[in-house]
Amino acid sequence: MKIMTCPVNGPRPLQEFVYGGDLTEMPCPDQATDEQWAAYVFERDGAPGLHKEWWYHAPSGVWFIAERDTGTDEICRTYLYND
Amino acid sequence: MPHRLLRFGLSKKYNEPRMFRSPEQLKKSYDVVIIGAGGHGLATAYYLARDHGITNVAVLERAYIGGGGTGRNTAIVRANYLTPEGVAFYDESVRLFQDLSADFDLNLFYSQRGHFTLAHSDASLRTMRWRAEVNKHLGVDSELVDTAFIKEKCPHIDLSCGGHAPVMGALFHPPGAIARHDAVAWGYGRGADQRGVEIHQQTEVTGILVEGDKVTGVQTNRGTVETSKVVCAVAGYTPPLLEMVGIKTPLVIQPLQACVSEPLKPWLDTIIVSASLHLYVSQSSRGELVTGASLDPYPIHSTRSTLDFVEGLSGHLLDLFPFLGDVKIMRQWAGLSDVTPDFSPIMGLSPVEGFYLDAGWGTWGFKATPVCGKTMSYTVAENKPHPLIEPFRLSRFKEFELVGEKGAASVGH
C-alpha cells in the first residue's frame, strides 16, 4: 500500500488523499492580459519531473502541498501552504 | 507439432515475408519526419504517400511499432460523441475503419458489435438523450433505448446492478465495433513501407532543430537529419518533446489501465460501457473479456499496474455480470494518456513553423487512427489545417473556444 504523509495527520494510506492539481501562481486578475490569464488557466508543465502539487486529505479536510516526482511517483516532501 | 513447422523453426532461413523493411541508416534529409510509429504516425505516413505523393518520409520510433497507446487501448471504435465537432470527426473515422481491411489486404478482425452506454441516473439518461439527438442530427446511427431492449440484446446482464445503481436505459450505437489494434498499426506500416516510407525503430529523438521560427532538422540517437516538416504523434510522451521546441500546452499525463480475463466461450456480443461505474467491456475474438476503467487519479509517467485498479474494476464488472465471480484475470497493463481539459485532441499547426501537432489523445486515440492519418497528412501537405480538425487547434485555449467533449471514455456524467 502506498503511504503519503499528511502534514497534520501523519502517514496515511494514499486512498485517503485526493489530487488537486499543480500549484500555480495566479496573476493579478485586474492587471493580467487575456493571454496571461489563459496561460494561468490552461498551460501545464506536463513533462516528468519534480512537481509542487495540491493534495487533499479527505477524512480530515486538510489541503496541503506535496513535492512529488511525476516520473518515479516518489513523494519527496509534504507541508502546509504557509510553511 | 507438424513436421513442416518444426523444420521451419529450425531452419536458418525464414521465408516468411516481413511486414516492413528495417533501413540500416537514416538518410541525410527527408521531406517529412514523423515522430512516433504508433497508429497515428504510421497512418499519417501512409496517407502522405498514398494521397499526397510525398514518399520521402521517415517515421522515427523510440521503441517498437505500435508499442504505446496503439497496443494498449481496449480497441473500441465508435462515433457517438457529444459535440458536433467530435461526432463529425469520429464518424469519418468509423467510415474509414470499415474499408480498412480491404485497403490493407490484411484482416483487422473488425467486428461491428453494437455499443451500449448505460445510464444509471436521471442525469446520465439526460446526457444520453442529448448525445443521441446530436448524433442523429449529424447522421450517426444512435438512439436512446429502454431496459427491455438492453436485456434482449445482452441477456446476461443484471440490470439491477447489484441493487445499488439500477440501469435505467442506455445510449445504443449500432456501428460500435472492435478491431485488432496491433494489426491497424502493421497495416498502415506495411502500406507506408511499400510506398517508400522509411520506418526506423529504436530511434529516439533527442532534439529538434529550430532556426528562427522554423523547423530545420531532428537530432536522434542515430544521427541528425534535415527536414522542414516534423509531425509529433507520440501521445503520452508529448510534453518532453514539446519542451524541445518551447511549446506550452495544457496536456497532463495520466495512466489508463486495462486488463483481460481468461478466454471464455462467446457470450457477449455487444460492447457494454458504463460511465457511472467507470467500466467498459467487450469480448475479443479469442474469447477474452477486454475491460478498462477510468484514468488513474493523478499524473504519473509510468505504465505500472496497480491492484487497486483490478479490485475496483472487478467489483464493477460483478455488479453488472455476477456470474463472472470465478473468472480469472489473465493480465493487466497501463498506457499513458495525454489528457486535455476539454477532452478533445490538440491537432494541426503550432507556433513553430513546420512543427505539426497530433496530441491530446487521452482515452480516445485508437478510434481516431484513420481520420487522424487522413487529416494530418492533408495538414502537412497543404500546410493548413484540415477543416475537420480546425476546432481542435492548440490556440483554442488562448481564444477560450474549448470543445467540451463529455462523450469521451472515463468522463463521468
PDB file of C-alpha atoms in Angstrom, chain A residues 7-67:
ATOM      1  CA  PRO A   7       1.362  17.354   7.459  1.00  0.00           C
ATOM      2  CA  VAL A   8      -1.375  17.287  10.135  1.00  0.00           C
ATOM      3  CA  ASN A   9      -2.323  13.607  10.480  1.00  0.00           C
ATOM      4  CA  GLY A  10       0.954  11.843   9.687  1.00  0.00           C
ATOM      5  CA  PRO A  11       1.431   8.808   7.403  1.00  0.00           C
ATOM      6  CA  ARG A  12      -1.864   7.655   5.866  1.00  0.00           C
ATOM      7  CA  PRO A  13      -2.813   5.306   3.000  1.00  0.00           C
ATOM      8  CA  LEU A  14      -2.924   7.028  -0.399  1.00  0.00           C
ATOM      9  CA  GLN A  15      -6.604   6.115  -0.836  1.00  0.00           C
ATOM     10  CA  GLU A  16      -7.443   8.805   1.741  1.00  0.00           C
ATOM     11  CA  PHE A  17      -5.976  11.544  -0.460  1.00  0.00           C
ATOM     12  CA  VAL A  18      -7.291  13.433  -3.458  1.00  0.00           C
ATOM     13  CA  TYR A  19      -5.036  15.040  -6.074  1.00  0.00           C
ATOM     14  CA  GLY A  20      -5.780  18.744  -6.546  1.00  0.00           C
ATOM     15  CA  GLY A  21      -3.603  19.771  -9.496  1.00  0.00           C
ATOM     16  CA  ASP A  22      -0.297  21.618  -9.822  1.00  0.00           C
ATOM     17  CA  LEU A  23       0.481  24.566  -7.559  1.00  0.00           C
ATOM     18  CA  THR A  24       0.339  27.543  -9.908  1.00  0.00           C
ATOM     19  CA  GLU A  25       0.911  31.225  -9.310  1.00  0.00           C
ATOM     20  CA  MET A  26      -2.214  33.285 -10.028  1.00  0.00           C
ATOM     21  CA  PRO A  27      -1.531  36.561 -11.844  1.00  0.00           C
ATOM     22  CA  CYS A  28      -3.361  39.628 -10.544  1.00  0.00           C
ATOM     23  CA  PRO A  29      -6.846  39.337 -12.116  1.00  0.00           C
ATOM     24  CA  ASP A  30      -7.134  43.107 -12.566  1.00  0.00           C
ATOM     25  CA  GLN A  31      -3.838  43.534 -14.389  1.00  0.00           C
ATOM     26  CA  ALA A  32      -3.330  40.252 -16.269  1.00  0.00           C
ATOM     27  CA  THR A  33      -3.870  40.298 -20.031  1.00  0.00           C
ATOM     28  CA  ASP A  34      -6.196  37.693 -21.580  1.00  0.00           C
ATOM     29  CA  GLU A  35      -3.126  35.850 -22.775  1.00  0.00           C
ATOM     30  CA  GLN A  36      -1.568  35.709 -19.295  1.00  0.00           C
ATOM     31  CA  TRP A  37      -4.870  34.609 -17.824  1.00  0.00           C
ATOM     32  CA  ALA A  38      -5.284  31.832 -20.440  1.00  0.00           C
ATOM     33  CA  ALA A  39      -1.752  30.684 -19.691  1.00  0.00           C
ATOM     34  CA  TYR A  40      -2.545  30.574 -15.965  1.00  0.00           C
ATOM     35  CA  VAL A  41      -5.795  28.666 -16.523  1.00  0.00           C
ATOM     36  CA  PHE A  42      -4.641  26.170 -19.151  1.00  0.00           C
ATOM     37  CA  GLU A  43      -0.884  25.823 -19.552  1.00  0.00           C
ATOM     38  CA  ARG A  44       0.612  22.949 -17.598  1.00  0.00           C
ATOM     39  CA  ASP A  45       4.077  21.577 -17.111  1.00  0.00           C
ATOM     40  CA  GLY A  46       3.277  18.074 -18.344  1.00  0.00           C
ATOM     41  CA  ALA A  47       6.823  16.676 -18.579  1.00  0.00           C
ATOM     42  CA  PRO A  48       8.041  14.159 -15.987  1.00  0.00           C
ATOM     43  CA  GLY A  49       9.909  15.688 -13.057  1.00  0.00           C
ATOM     44  CA  LEU A  50       9.533  17.209  -9.625  1.00  0.00           C
ATOM     45  CA  HIS A  51       6.188  18.981  -9.273  1.00  0.00           C
ATOM     46  CA  LYS A  52       4.643  21.004  -6.469  1.00  0.00           C
ATOM     47  CA  GLU A  53       1.051  19.825  -6.181  1.00  0.00           C
ATOM     48  CA  TRP A  54      -2.057  20.435  -4.165  1.00  0.00           C
ATOM     49  CA  TRP A  55      -3.303  17.380  -2.271  1.00  0.00           C
ATOM     50  CA  TYR A  56      -6.319  16.986  -0.013  1.00  0.00           C
ATOM     51  CA  HIS A  57      -6.647  14.635   2.958  1.00  0.00           C
ATOM     52  CA  ALA A  58     -10.358  13.816   2.626  1.00  0.00           C
ATOM     53  CA  PRO A  59     -11.167  12.408   6.109  1.00  0.00           C
ATOM     54  CA  SER A  60      -9.819  15.493   7.900  1.00  0.00           C
ATOM     55  CA  GLY A  61     -10.333  18.142   5.213  1.00  0.00           C
ATOM     56  CA  VAL A  62      -6.699  19.278   5.093  1.00  0.00           C
ATOM     57  CA  TRP A  63      -5.326  20.862   1.905  1.00  0.00           C
ATOM     58  CA  PHE A  64      -1.537  20.826   1.670  1.00  0.00           C
ATOM     59  CA  ILE A  65       1.392  20.863  -0.776  1.00  0.00           C
ATOM     60  CA  ALA A  66       3.265  17.752  -1.865  1.00  0.00           C
ATOM     61  CA  GLU A  67       6.513  17.767  -3.797  1.00  0.00           C
TER      62      GLU A  67
END
